[in-house]
Short mmCIF file of C-alpha atoms and ligand atoms in Angstrom, two decimals:
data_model
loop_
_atom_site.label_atom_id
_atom_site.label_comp_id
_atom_site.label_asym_id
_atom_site.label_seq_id
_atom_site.Cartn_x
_atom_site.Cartn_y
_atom_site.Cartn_z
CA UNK F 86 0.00 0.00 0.00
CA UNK F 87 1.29 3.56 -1.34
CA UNK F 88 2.01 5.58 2.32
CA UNK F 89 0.59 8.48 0.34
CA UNK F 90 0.52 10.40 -2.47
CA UNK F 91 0.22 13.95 -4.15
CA UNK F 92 -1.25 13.76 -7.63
CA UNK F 93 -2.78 15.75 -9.41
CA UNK F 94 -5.33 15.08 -12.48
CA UNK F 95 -5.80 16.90 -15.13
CA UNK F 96 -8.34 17.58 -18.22
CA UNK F 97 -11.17 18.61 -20.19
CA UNK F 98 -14.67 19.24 -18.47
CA UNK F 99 -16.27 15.88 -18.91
CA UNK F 100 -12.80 14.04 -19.29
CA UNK F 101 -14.03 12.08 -16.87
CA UNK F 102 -11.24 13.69 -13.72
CA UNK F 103 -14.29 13.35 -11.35
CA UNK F 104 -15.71 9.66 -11.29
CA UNK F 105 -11.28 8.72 -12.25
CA UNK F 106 -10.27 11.23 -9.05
CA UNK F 107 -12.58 9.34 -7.08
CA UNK F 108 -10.98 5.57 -7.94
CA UNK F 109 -8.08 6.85 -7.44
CA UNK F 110 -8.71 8.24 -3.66
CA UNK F 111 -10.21 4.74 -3.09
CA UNK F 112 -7.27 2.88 -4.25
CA UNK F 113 -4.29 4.44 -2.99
CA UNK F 114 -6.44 5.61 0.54
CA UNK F 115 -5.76 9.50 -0.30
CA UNK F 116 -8.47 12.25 -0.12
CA UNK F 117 -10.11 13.35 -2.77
CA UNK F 118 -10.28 17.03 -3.22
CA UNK F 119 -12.61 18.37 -6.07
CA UNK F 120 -12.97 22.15 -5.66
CA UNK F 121 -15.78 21.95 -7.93
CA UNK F 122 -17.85 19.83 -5.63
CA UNK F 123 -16.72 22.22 -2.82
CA UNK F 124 -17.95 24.90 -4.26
CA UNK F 125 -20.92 23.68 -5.24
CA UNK F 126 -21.74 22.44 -1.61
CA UNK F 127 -20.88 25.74 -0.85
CA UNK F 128 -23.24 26.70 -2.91
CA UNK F 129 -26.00 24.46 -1.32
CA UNK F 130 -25.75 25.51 2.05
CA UNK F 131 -25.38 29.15 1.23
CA UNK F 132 -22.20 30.07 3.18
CA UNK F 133 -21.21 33.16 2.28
CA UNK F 134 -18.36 31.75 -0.09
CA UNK F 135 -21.28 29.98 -1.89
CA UNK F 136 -23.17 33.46 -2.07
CA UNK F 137 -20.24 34.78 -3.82
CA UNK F 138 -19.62 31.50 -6.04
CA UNK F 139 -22.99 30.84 -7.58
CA UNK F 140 -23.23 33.44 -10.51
CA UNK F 141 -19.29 32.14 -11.45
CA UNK F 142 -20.69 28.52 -11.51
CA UNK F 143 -23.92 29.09 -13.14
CA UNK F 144 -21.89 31.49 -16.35
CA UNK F 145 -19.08 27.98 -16.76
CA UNK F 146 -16.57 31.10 -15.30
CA UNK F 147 -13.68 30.46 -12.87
CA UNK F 148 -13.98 31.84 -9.66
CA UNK F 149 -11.17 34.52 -8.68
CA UNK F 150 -7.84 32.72 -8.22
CA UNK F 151 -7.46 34.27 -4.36
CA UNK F 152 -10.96 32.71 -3.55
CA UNK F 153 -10.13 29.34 -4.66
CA UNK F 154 -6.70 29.57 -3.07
CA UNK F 155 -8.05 30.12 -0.05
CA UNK F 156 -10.51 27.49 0.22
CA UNK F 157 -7.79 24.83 -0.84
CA UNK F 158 -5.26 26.60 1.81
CA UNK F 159 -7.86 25.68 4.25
CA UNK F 160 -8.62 21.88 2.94
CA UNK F 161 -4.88 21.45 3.07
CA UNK F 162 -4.64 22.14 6.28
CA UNK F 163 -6.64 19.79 7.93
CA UNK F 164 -4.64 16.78 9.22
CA UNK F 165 -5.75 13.42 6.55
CA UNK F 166 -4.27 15.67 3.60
CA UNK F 167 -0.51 16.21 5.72
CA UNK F 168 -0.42 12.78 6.16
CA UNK F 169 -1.67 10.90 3.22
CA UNK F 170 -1.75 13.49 0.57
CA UNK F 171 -4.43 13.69 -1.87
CA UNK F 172 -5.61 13.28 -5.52
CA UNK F 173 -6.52 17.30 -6.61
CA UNK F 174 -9.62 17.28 -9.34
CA UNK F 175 -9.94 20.78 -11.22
CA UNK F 176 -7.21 22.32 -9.18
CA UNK F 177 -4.93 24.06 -10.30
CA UNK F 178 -6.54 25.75 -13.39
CA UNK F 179 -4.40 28.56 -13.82
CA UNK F 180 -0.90 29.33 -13.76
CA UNK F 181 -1.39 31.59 -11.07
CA UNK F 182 -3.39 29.05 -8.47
CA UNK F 183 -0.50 26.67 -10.05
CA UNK F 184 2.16 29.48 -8.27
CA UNK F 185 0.48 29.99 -5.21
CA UNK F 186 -0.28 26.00 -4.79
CA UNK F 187 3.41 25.47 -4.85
CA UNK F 188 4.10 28.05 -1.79
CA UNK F 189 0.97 26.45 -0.26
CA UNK F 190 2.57 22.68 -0.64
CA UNK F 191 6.59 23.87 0.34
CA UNK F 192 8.43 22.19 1.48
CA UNK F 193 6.45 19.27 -0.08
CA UNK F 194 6.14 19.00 -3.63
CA UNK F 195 3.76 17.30 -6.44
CA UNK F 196 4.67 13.74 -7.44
CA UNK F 197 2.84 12.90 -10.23
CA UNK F 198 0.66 15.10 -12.82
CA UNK F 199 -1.87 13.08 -14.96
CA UNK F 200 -3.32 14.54 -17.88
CA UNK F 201 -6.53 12.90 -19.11
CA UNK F 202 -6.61 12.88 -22.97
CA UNK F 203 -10.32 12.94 -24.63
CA UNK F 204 -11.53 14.55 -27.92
CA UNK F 205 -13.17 17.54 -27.82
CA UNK F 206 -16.21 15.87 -29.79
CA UNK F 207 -16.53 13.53 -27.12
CA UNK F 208 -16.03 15.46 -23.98
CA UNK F 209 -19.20 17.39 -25.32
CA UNK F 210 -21.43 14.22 -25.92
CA UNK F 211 -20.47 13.70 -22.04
CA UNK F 212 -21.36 16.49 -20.59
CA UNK F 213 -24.58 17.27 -22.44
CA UNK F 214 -25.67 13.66 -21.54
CA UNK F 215 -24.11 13.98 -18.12
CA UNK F 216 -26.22 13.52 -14.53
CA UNK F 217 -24.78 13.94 -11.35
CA UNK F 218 -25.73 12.61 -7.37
CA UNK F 219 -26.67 16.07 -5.87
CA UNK F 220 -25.49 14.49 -2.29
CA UNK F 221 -22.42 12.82 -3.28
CA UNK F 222 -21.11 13.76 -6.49
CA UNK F 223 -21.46 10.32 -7.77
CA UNK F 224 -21.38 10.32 -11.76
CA UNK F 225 -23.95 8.89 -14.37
CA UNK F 226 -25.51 9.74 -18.04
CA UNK F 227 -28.53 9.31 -19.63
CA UNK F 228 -26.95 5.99 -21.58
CA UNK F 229 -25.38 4.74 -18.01
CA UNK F 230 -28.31 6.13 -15.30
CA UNK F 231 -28.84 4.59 -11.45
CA UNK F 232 -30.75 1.62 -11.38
CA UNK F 233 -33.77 2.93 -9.95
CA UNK F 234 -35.76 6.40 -10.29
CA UNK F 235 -32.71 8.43 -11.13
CA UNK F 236 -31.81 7.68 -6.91
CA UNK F 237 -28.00 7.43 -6.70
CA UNK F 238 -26.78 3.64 -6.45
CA UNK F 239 -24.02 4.71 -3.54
CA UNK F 240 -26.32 7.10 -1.35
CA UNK F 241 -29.74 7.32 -2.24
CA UNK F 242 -29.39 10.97 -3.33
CA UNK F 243 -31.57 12.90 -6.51
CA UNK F 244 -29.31 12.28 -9.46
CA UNK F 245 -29.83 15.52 -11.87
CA UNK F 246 -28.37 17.43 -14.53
CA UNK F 247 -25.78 19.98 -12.96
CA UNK F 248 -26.74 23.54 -13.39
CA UNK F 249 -23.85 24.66 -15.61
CA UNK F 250 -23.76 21.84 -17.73
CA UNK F 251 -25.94 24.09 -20.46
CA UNK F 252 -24.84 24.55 -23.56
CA UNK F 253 -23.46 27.59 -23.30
CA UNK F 254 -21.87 27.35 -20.08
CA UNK F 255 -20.04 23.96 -21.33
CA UNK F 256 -18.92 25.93 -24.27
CA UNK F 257 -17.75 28.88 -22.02
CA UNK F 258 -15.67 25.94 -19.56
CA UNK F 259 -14.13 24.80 -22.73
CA UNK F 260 -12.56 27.79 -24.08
CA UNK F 261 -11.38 28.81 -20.29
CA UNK F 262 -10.08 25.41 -20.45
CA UNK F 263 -8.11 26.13 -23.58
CA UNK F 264 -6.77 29.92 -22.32
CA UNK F 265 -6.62 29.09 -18.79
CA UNK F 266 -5.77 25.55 -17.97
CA UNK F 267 -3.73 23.75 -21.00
CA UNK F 268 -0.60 25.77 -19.77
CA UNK F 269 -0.20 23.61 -16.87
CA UNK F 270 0.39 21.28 -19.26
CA UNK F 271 3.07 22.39 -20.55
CA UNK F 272 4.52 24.03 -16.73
CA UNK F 273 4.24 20.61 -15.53
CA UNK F 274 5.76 18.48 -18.76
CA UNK F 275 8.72 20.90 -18.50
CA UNK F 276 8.69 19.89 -14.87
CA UNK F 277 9.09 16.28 -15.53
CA UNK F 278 6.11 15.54 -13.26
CA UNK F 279 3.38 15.31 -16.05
CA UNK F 280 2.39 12.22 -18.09
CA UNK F 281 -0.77 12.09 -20.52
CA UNK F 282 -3.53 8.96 -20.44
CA UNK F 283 -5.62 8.44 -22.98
CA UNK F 284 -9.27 8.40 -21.48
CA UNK F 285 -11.62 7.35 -24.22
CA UNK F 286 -11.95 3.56 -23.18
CA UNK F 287 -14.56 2.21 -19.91
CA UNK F 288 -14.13 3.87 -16.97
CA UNK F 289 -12.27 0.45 -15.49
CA UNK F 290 -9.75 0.38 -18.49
CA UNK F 291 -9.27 4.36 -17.63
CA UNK F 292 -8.52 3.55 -13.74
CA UNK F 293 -6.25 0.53 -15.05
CA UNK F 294 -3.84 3.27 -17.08
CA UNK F 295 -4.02 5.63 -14.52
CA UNK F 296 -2.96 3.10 -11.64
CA UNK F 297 -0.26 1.64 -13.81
CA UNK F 298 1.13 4.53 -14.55
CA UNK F 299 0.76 5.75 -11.09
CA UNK F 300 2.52 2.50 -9.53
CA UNK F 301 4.99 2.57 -12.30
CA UNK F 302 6.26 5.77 -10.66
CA UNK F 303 6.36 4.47 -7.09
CA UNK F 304 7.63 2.37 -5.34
CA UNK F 305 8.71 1.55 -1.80
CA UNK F 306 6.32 5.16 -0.66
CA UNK F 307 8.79 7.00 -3.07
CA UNK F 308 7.51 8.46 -6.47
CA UNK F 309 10.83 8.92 -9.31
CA UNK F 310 10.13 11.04 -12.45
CA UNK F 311 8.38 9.87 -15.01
CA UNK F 312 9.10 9.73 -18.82
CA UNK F 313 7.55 12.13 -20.75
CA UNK F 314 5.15 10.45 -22.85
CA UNK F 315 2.15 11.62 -24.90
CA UNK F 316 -1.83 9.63 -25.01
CA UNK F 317 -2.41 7.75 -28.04
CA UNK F 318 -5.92 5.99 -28.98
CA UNK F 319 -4.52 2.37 -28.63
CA UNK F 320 -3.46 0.41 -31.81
CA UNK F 321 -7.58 -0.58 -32.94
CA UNK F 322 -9.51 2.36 -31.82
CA UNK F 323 -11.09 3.19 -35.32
CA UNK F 324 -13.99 4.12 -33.95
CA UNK F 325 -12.22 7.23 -32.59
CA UNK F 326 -11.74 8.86 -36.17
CA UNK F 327 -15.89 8.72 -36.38
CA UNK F 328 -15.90 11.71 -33.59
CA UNK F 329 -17.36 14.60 -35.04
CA UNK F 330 -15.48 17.47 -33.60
CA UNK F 331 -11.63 17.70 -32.65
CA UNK F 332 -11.19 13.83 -32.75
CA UNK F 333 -7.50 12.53 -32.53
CA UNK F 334 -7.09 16.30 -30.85
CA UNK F 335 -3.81 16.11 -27.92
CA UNK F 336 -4.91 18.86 -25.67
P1 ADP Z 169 -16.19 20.18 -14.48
O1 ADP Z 169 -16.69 18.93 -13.86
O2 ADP Z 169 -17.12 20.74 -15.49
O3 ADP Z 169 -14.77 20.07 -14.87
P2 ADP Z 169 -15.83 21.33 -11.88
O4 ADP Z 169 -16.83 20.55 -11.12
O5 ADP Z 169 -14.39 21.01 -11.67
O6 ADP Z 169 -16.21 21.32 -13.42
O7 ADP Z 169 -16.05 22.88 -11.60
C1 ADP Z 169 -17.32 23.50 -11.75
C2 ADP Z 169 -17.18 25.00 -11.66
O8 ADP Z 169 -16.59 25.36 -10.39
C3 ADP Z 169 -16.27 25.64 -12.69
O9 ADP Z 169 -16.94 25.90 -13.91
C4 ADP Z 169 -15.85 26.93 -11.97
O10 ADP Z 169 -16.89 27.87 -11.99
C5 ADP Z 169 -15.69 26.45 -10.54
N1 ADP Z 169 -14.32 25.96 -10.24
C6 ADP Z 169 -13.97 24.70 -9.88
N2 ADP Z 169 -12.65 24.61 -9.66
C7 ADP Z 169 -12.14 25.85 -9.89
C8 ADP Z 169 -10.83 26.40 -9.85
N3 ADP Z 169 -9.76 25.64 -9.54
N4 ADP Z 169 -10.69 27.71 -10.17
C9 ADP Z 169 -11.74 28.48 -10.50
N5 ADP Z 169 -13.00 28.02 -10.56
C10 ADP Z 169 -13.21 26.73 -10.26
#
């Protein structure tokens, strides 16, 4: 068993980071920390952060770097993430929460950034088809729904379409996405902390190339760099060059 770990995921809205982050928490016993679904319990309960969130999450806009730095500041703080680490899902997603994460983490650093590769044309098919467990963030679509009354299958909870997965806030996430967040990409590849996964596949032969590559970087509790590498559709994925929009596409 891994004594901890600090990963972080990255990718496209609907990439899948949220049902992969939450594997990945289960497997290697780290917490899972999804600012989204903070913010969006934030949201629920109406603290005064979630006052000050909503209009940001209903638009598909990202909420002011210093906010979202300080809620994370706080998260970090608490005792399960200094001893186990955790698995970050839609954090960082600029350079500049990128910057002040690293002063948050010293003297620790990152050990492994995964970037999850998906065409555009899919990621869009996901999210419009997308339904989510209002209690615990479990993940399901209209093609893969709960098995009863659209309850969630872990908690019982209303499974429903998220807010800002309209059309035109998707849209909006996705361009931010291309400005805002594909940088890191590049800051952590020159790093030598990043490597790409291709995550067009079931969500168990996702989780199997994220966990090899994660325990190809580890061992004995200590993670070594990996080798830069780029996602490729496996050798046989025809199907991929069907996509309608931005198939094949790297970012
Ligand atoms: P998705 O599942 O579409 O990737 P998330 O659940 O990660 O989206 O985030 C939903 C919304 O929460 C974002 O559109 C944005 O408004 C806000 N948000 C989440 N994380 C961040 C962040 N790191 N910086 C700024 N805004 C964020």
């Amino acid at each position: 068993m891994v004594p901890g770990a600090r990963l972080i995921v990255l990718g496209k809205q609907g990439a899948g980071k949220g049902t992969q982050c939450m594997r990945l928490s289960h497997r290697y016993v780290v917490p899972h920390i999804s600012t989204g679904d903070m913010l969006r319990a934030a949201v629920k309960s109406r603290t005064p952060l979630g006052l000050q969130a909503r209009r940001y999450l209903d638009a598909g806009d990202l909420i002011p770097d210093e906010v979202v730095l300080a809620m994370v500041a706080a998260r970090l703080d608490q005792d399960d993430t200094r001893t186990r680490g955790f698995v970050l899902d839609g954090f960082p997603r600029t350079v500049a929460q990128a910057d002040g994460f690293d002063e948050l983490l010293k003297p620790a650093v990152i050990d492994l950034v995964l970037n999850l590769v998906v065409p555009t044309g899919l990621v869009l098919e996901r999210l419009v088809s997308r339904r989510v467990c209002e209690d615990c963030g479990a993940i399901y679509s209209t093609s893969a729904p709960p098995k009863l009354n659209w309850s969630c299958d872990v908690c019982g909870g209303e499974v429903v379409q998220r807010e800002d997965d309209t059309e035109e806030a998707i849209k909006n996430r996705l361009d931010l996405y291309d400005s805002s967040t594909a940088p890191l990409v590049t800051r952590y590849a020159a790093l030598g902390k990043l490597v790409e996964v291709w995550g067009v596949g079931s969500p168990d032969e996702v989780t199997n190339s994220l966990t090899a590559v994660i325990d190809a970087y580890q061992h004995g509790g200590e993670f070594f760099p990996p080798t830069p590498t780029q996602a490729r559709p496996p050798a046989g994925r025809r199907e991929l060059r069907e996509l309608p929009l931005g198939a094949g596409e790297q970012s």
